[in-house]
Short mmCIF file of N, CA, C and O in Angstrom, two decimals:
data_model
loop_
_atom_site.label_atom_id
_atom_site.label_comp_id
_atom_site.label_asym_id
_atom_site.label_seq_id
_atom_site.Cartn_x
_atom_site.Cartn_y
_atom_site.Cartn_z
N SER K 1 -4.38 11.09 -5.70
CA SER K 1 -5.77 10.31 -5.85
C SER K 1 -5.54 8.61 -6.47
O SER K 1 -4.18 8.47 -7.03
N LYS K 2 -6.15 7.63 -5.96
CA LYS K 2 -5.42 6.45 -5.97
C LYS K 2 -5.60 5.87 -7.52
O LYS K 2 -4.04 5.52 -8.17
N ASP K 3 -6.41 7.08 -8.37
CA ASP K 3 -5.80 6.83 -9.67
C ASP K 3 -4.54 7.15 -10.24
O ASP K 3 -4.11 6.46 -11.05
N ASN K 4 -4.11 8.82 -9.79
CA ASN K 4 -2.22 8.67 -9.96
C ASN K 4 -1.66 7.80 -9.70
O ASN K 4 -0.56 6.86 -10.19
N VAL K 5 -1.59 7.50 -8.59
CA VAL K 5 -0.88 6.08 -7.79
C VAL K 5 -0.62 4.77 -8.67
O VAL K 5 0.24 4.13 -8.69
N TYR K 6 -2.03 4.49 -9.66
CA TYR K 6 -2.26 3.17 -9.51
C TYR K 6 -1.08 3.39 -10.91
O TYR K 6 -0.30 2.90 -12.00
N GLU K 7 -2.03 4.48 -11.75
CA GLU K 7 -1.25 5.21 -12.87
C GLU K 7 0.71 4.92 -13.07
O GLU K 7 1.28 4.83 -13.80
N ALA K 8 1.33 5.85 -11.66
CA ALA K 8 2.46 5.49 -11.46
C ALA K 8 2.46 4.18 -11.62
O ALA K 8 4.16 4.16 -12.32
N PHE K 9 2.49 3.26 -10.79
CA PHE K 9 2.57 2.12 -10.67
C PHE K 9 2.88 1.11 -12.37
O PHE K 9 3.67 0.53 -12.69
N ARG K 10 1.96 1.13 -12.38
CA ARG K 10 1.42 1.06 -14.57
C ARG K 10 2.48 1.73 -15.19
O ARG K 10 3.55 0.88 -15.92
N SER K 11 2.83 3.10 -14.88
CA SER K 11 4.69 3.14 -15.84
C SER K 11 5.15 2.97 -16.11
O SER K 11 6.62 3.07 -16.15
N ARG K 12 5.61 2.14 -13.89
CA ARG K 12 6.95 1.52 -13.74
C ARG K 12 6.91 0.00 -13.71
O ARG K 12 8.11 -0.92 -12.82
N GLU K 13 5.67 -0.23 -13.92
CA GLU K 13 5.27 -1.49 -14.37
C GLU K 13 6.05 -2.41 -12.86
O GLU K 13 6.44 -3.30 -12.95
N VAL K 14 5.31 -1.65 -11.82
CA VAL K 14 4.46 -2.60 -10.89
C VAL K 14 4.06 -3.83 -11.08
O VAL K 14 3.10 -3.77 -11.29
N LYS K 15 3.57 -4.82 -10.72
CA LYS K 15 2.83 -5.63 -10.55
C LYS K 15 1.28 -5.68 -9.75
O LYS K 15 1.65 -4.81 -8.99
N GLY K 16 0.53 -5.77 -10.54
CA GLY K 16 -0.65 -5.97 -10.24
C GLY K 16 -1.13 -5.86 -8.67
O GLY K 16 -1.17 -4.86 -8.15
N GLU K 17 -0.45 -7.17 -7.93
CA GLU K 17 -0.03 -8.18 -7.02
C GLU K 17 0.06 -6.56 -6.62
O GLU K 17 -0.90 -6.17 -4.95
N LEU K 18 0.81 -6.57 -6.18
CA LEU K 18 1.98 -5.43 -5.35
C LEU K 18 1.29 -3.43 -5.44
O LEU K 18 0.74 -3.11 -4.24
N ALA K 19 0.77 -3.76 -7.01
CA ALA K 19 -0.32 -2.24 -6.61
C ALA K 19 -1.21 -2.21 -5.95
O ALA K 19 -1.44 -1.00 -5.32
N ASN K 20 -2.00 -3.42 -5.80
CA ASN K 20 -3.60 -3.33 -5.28
C ASN K 20 -3.34 -3.88 -3.89
O ASN K 20 -3.91 -2.87 -2.94
N SER K 21 -2.43 -4.07 -3.47
CA SER K 21 -2.21 -4.17 -1.24
C SER K 21 -1.88 -2.79 -1.49
O SER K 21 -1.93 -2.24 -0.36
N PHE K 22 -0.56 -2.32 -2.23
CA PHE K 22 -0.51 -0.50 -1.57
C PHE K 22 -1.76 0.13 -1.19
O PHE K 22 -1.74 0.63 -0.90
N LEU K 23 -2.52 0.39 -2.34
CA LEU K 23 -3.76 0.86 -2.80
C LEU K 23 -5.43 0.24 -1.69
O LEU K 23 -5.66 0.88 -1.25
N GLU K 24 -4.87 -1.05 -1.47
CA GLU K 24 -5.82 -1.96 -0.23
C GLU K 24 -5.38 -1.23 1.57
O GLU K 24 -6.43 -0.97 2.09
N GLY K 25 -3.58 -0.86 1.46
CA GLY K 25 -3.77 -0.06 2.81
C GLY K 25 -4.14 1.29 2.67
O GLY K 25 -4.55 1.66 3.67
N LEU K 26 -4.01 2.19 1.71
CA LEU K 26 -4.40 3.83 1.52
C LEU K 26 -5.45 3.23 2.48
O LEU K 26 -5.90 4.26 2.75
N GLU K 27 -6.32 2.02 1.35
CA GLU K 27 -8.42 2.26 1.66
C GLU K 27 -8.52 2.27 3.25
O GLU K 27 -8.63 2.64 4.18
N GLU K 28 -7.24 1.20 3.46
CA GLU K 28 -7.42 0.80 5.19
C GLU K 28 -6.99 1.77 6.23
O GLU K 28 -8.38 2.51 7.30
N CYS K 29 -6.40 2.83 5.38
CA CYS K 29 -5.32 4.04 5.98
C CYS K 29 -7.00 4.81 6.40
O CYS K 29 -7.64 5.40 7.53
N GLU K 30 -7.36 5.13 5.32
CA GLU K 30 -8.50 6.03 5.37
C GLU K 30 -9.82 5.55 5.36
O GLU K 30 -11.06 6.38 6.99
N TYR K 31 -10.54 4.58 6.05
CA TYR K 31 -11.75 3.47 6.85
C TYR K 31 -11.05 4.13 8.04
O TYR K 31 -12.08 4.20 9.12
N ALA K 32 -10.06 3.87 8.83
CA ALA K 32 -9.68 3.97 10.58
C ALA K 32 -10.05 5.10 10.55
O ALA K 32 -9.99 5.56 11.78
N ARG K 33 -9.00 6.13 9.88
CA ARG K 33 -9.21 7.90 9.85
C ARG K 33 -10.86 8.10 10.00
O ARG K 33 -10.77 8.82 10.72
N PHE K 34 -11.90 8.02 8.63
CA PHE K 34 -12.79 7.56 9.63
C PHE K 34 -13.62 7.29 9.88
O PHE K 34 -14.61 7.75 10.52
N ALA K 35 -13.30 6.16 10.09
CA ALA K 35 -14.88 4.87 11.57
C ALA K 35 -13.38 4.85 12.57
O ALA K 35 -13.12 2.95 12.48
N PRO K 36 -12.81 5.13 13.34
CA PRO K 36 -11.73 4.85 14.31
C PRO K 36 -13.08 3.98 14.83
O PRO K 36 -13.51 4.13 15.43
N ASN K 37 -12.29 2.52 15.08
CA ASN K 37 -13.30 1.55 16.45
C ASN K 37 -12.25 1.56 17.39
O ASN K 37 -12.76 0.83 18.39
N GLY K 38 -10.48 1.82 17.78
CA GLY K 38 -10.11 1.96 19.09
C GLY K 38 -9.63 1.46 19.59
O GLY K 38 -9.25 1.05 20.23
N SER K 39 -8.98 0.07 18.40
CA SER K 39 -8.26 -1.18 18.83
C SER K 39 -7.31 -0.91 18.36
O SER K 39 -7.49 -0.61 17.00
N GLU K 40 -6.45 -1.29 18.84
CA GLU K 40 -4.87 -1.65 18.29
C GLU K 40 -4.20 -2.74 17.44
O GLU K 40 -3.92 -2.26 16.43
N SER K 41 -4.93 -3.96 17.34
CA SER K 41 -5.27 -4.78 16.32
C SER K 41 -4.60 -4.09 15.16
O SER K 41 -4.28 -5.18 14.54
N PRO K 42 -6.17 -4.15 14.55
CA PRO K 42 -6.73 -3.43 13.35
C PRO K 42 -5.40 -3.12 12.90
O PRO K 42 -5.09 -2.68 11.58
N MET K 43 -5.34 -2.06 13.72
CA MET K 43 -3.82 -1.00 13.60
C MET K 43 -2.64 -1.20 12.67
O MET K 43 -1.87 -0.87 12.35
N ARG K 44 -2.46 -2.52 14.47
CA ARG K 44 -1.32 -3.01 13.80
C ARG K 44 -1.19 -4.15 12.88
O ARG K 44 0.31 -4.22 12.28
N ASN K 45 -1.74 -4.77 12.12
CA ASN K 45 -2.92 -5.29 11.11
C ASN K 45 -2.31 -4.51 9.61
O ASN K 45 -1.17 -4.86 9.01
N THR K 46 -2.68 -3.79 10.28
CA THR K 46 -2.52 -2.12 8.94
C THR K 46 -0.77 -2.02 8.76
O THR K 46 -0.96 -2.11 7.30
N TYR K 47 -0.48 -2.16 9.78
CA TYR K 47 0.95 -0.72 10.23
C TYR K 47 1.35 -2.33 9.46
O TYR K 47 2.90 -2.23 8.62
N GLU K 48 1.62 -3.76 10.13
CA GLU K 48 1.92 -4.61 9.49
C GLU K 48 2.45 -4.68 7.62
O GLU K 48 3.37 -5.00 7.50
N LYS K 49 1.39 -4.41 7.16
CA LYS K 49 1.04 -5.10 5.84
C LYS K 49 1.47 -3.74 5.53
O LYS K 49 2.29 -3.92 4.47
N ALA K 50 1.53 -2.38 5.53
CA ALA K 50 2.45 -1.45 4.49
C ALA K 50 3.47 -1.96 4.90
O ALA K 50 3.97 -1.21 4.07
N MET K 51 4.41 -2.22 6.00
CA MET K 51 5.70 -2.17 5.90
C MET K 51 5.69 -2.58 4.83
O MET K 51 7.13 -2.66 3.98
N LYS K 52 5.33 -4.43 4.57
CA LYS K 52 5.63 -5.81 3.94
C LYS K 52 5.64 -4.80 2.07
O LYS K 52 6.97 -5.26 1.42
N THR K 53 4.44 -4.48 2.61
CA THR K 53 4.47 -3.59 1.15
C THR K 53 5.01 -2.36 0.66
O THR K 53 5.87 -2.51 -0.65
N ILE K 54 5.50 -1.97 1.12
CA ILE K 54 6.29 -0.89 0.76
C ILE K 54 7.63 -1.47 0.48
O ILE K 54 8.58 -0.77 -0.01
N ILE K 55 8.48 -2.20 1.55
CA ILE K 55 9.56 -3.22 1.13
C ILE K 55 9.76 -3.46 0.38
O ILE K 55 10.92 -3.46 -0.56
N THR K 56 8.24 -4.48 0.23
CA THR K 56 8.74 -4.93 -1.30
C THR K 56 9.01 -3.87 -2.80
O THR K 56 9.33 -4.37 -4.12
N LEU K 57 8.05 -3.20 -2.73
CA LEU K 57 7.88 -1.90 -3.53
C LEU K 57 9.44 -1.34 -4.18
O LEU K 57 9.78 -1.23 -5.04
N GLU K 58 9.97 -0.69 -2.53
CA GLU K 58 11.07 -0.27 -2.74
C GLU K 58 12.31 -1.14 -3.07
O GLU K 58 12.75 -0.66 -4.41
N ARG K 59 12.42 -2.68 -3.13
CA ARG K 59 12.85 -3.13 -3.42
C ARG K 59 12.53 -3.73 -5.42
O ARG K 59 13.55 -3.63 -6.13
N GLU K 60 11.17 -3.86 -5.63
CA GLU K 60 10.86 -4.11 -7.44
C GLU K 60 11.69 -2.67 -8.34
O GLU K 60 12.01 -3.04 -8.57
N LEU K 61 11.15 -1.34 -7.84
CA LEU K 61 11.30 -0.33 -8.12
C LEU K 61 13.26 -0.23 -8.14
O LEU K 61 13.97 0.27 -9.41
N ARG K 62 14.22 -0.29 -6.94
CA ARG K 62 15.20 -0.32 -7.29
C ARG K 62 16.52 -0.94 -7.94
O ARG K 62 16.72 -1.01 -8.50
N ASP K 63 14.86 -2.34 -8.02
CA ASP K 63 15.68 -3.32 -9.29
C ASP K 63 15.35 -2.86 -10.85
O ASP K 63 16.21 -4.00 -11.56
N GLN K 64 14.49 -2.66 -10.89
CA GLN K 64 14.34 -1.73 -11.98
C GLN K 64 15.39 -1.21 -13.18
O GLN K 64 16.58 -0.48 -12.87
#
């Protein structure tokens, strides 16, 4: 659940901004899953944001 993800991030001292970005990405994916609009542009934006967030998260966790 999102609460479990947030707690895991908090326990690893992930910055709140990064945790929120990750959770927002999850929400965007859930919305697209249940209310697809058929447009590739929002999906591309979500993908790009997710990639940046995951890369930043990996770097932060690796440097701990």
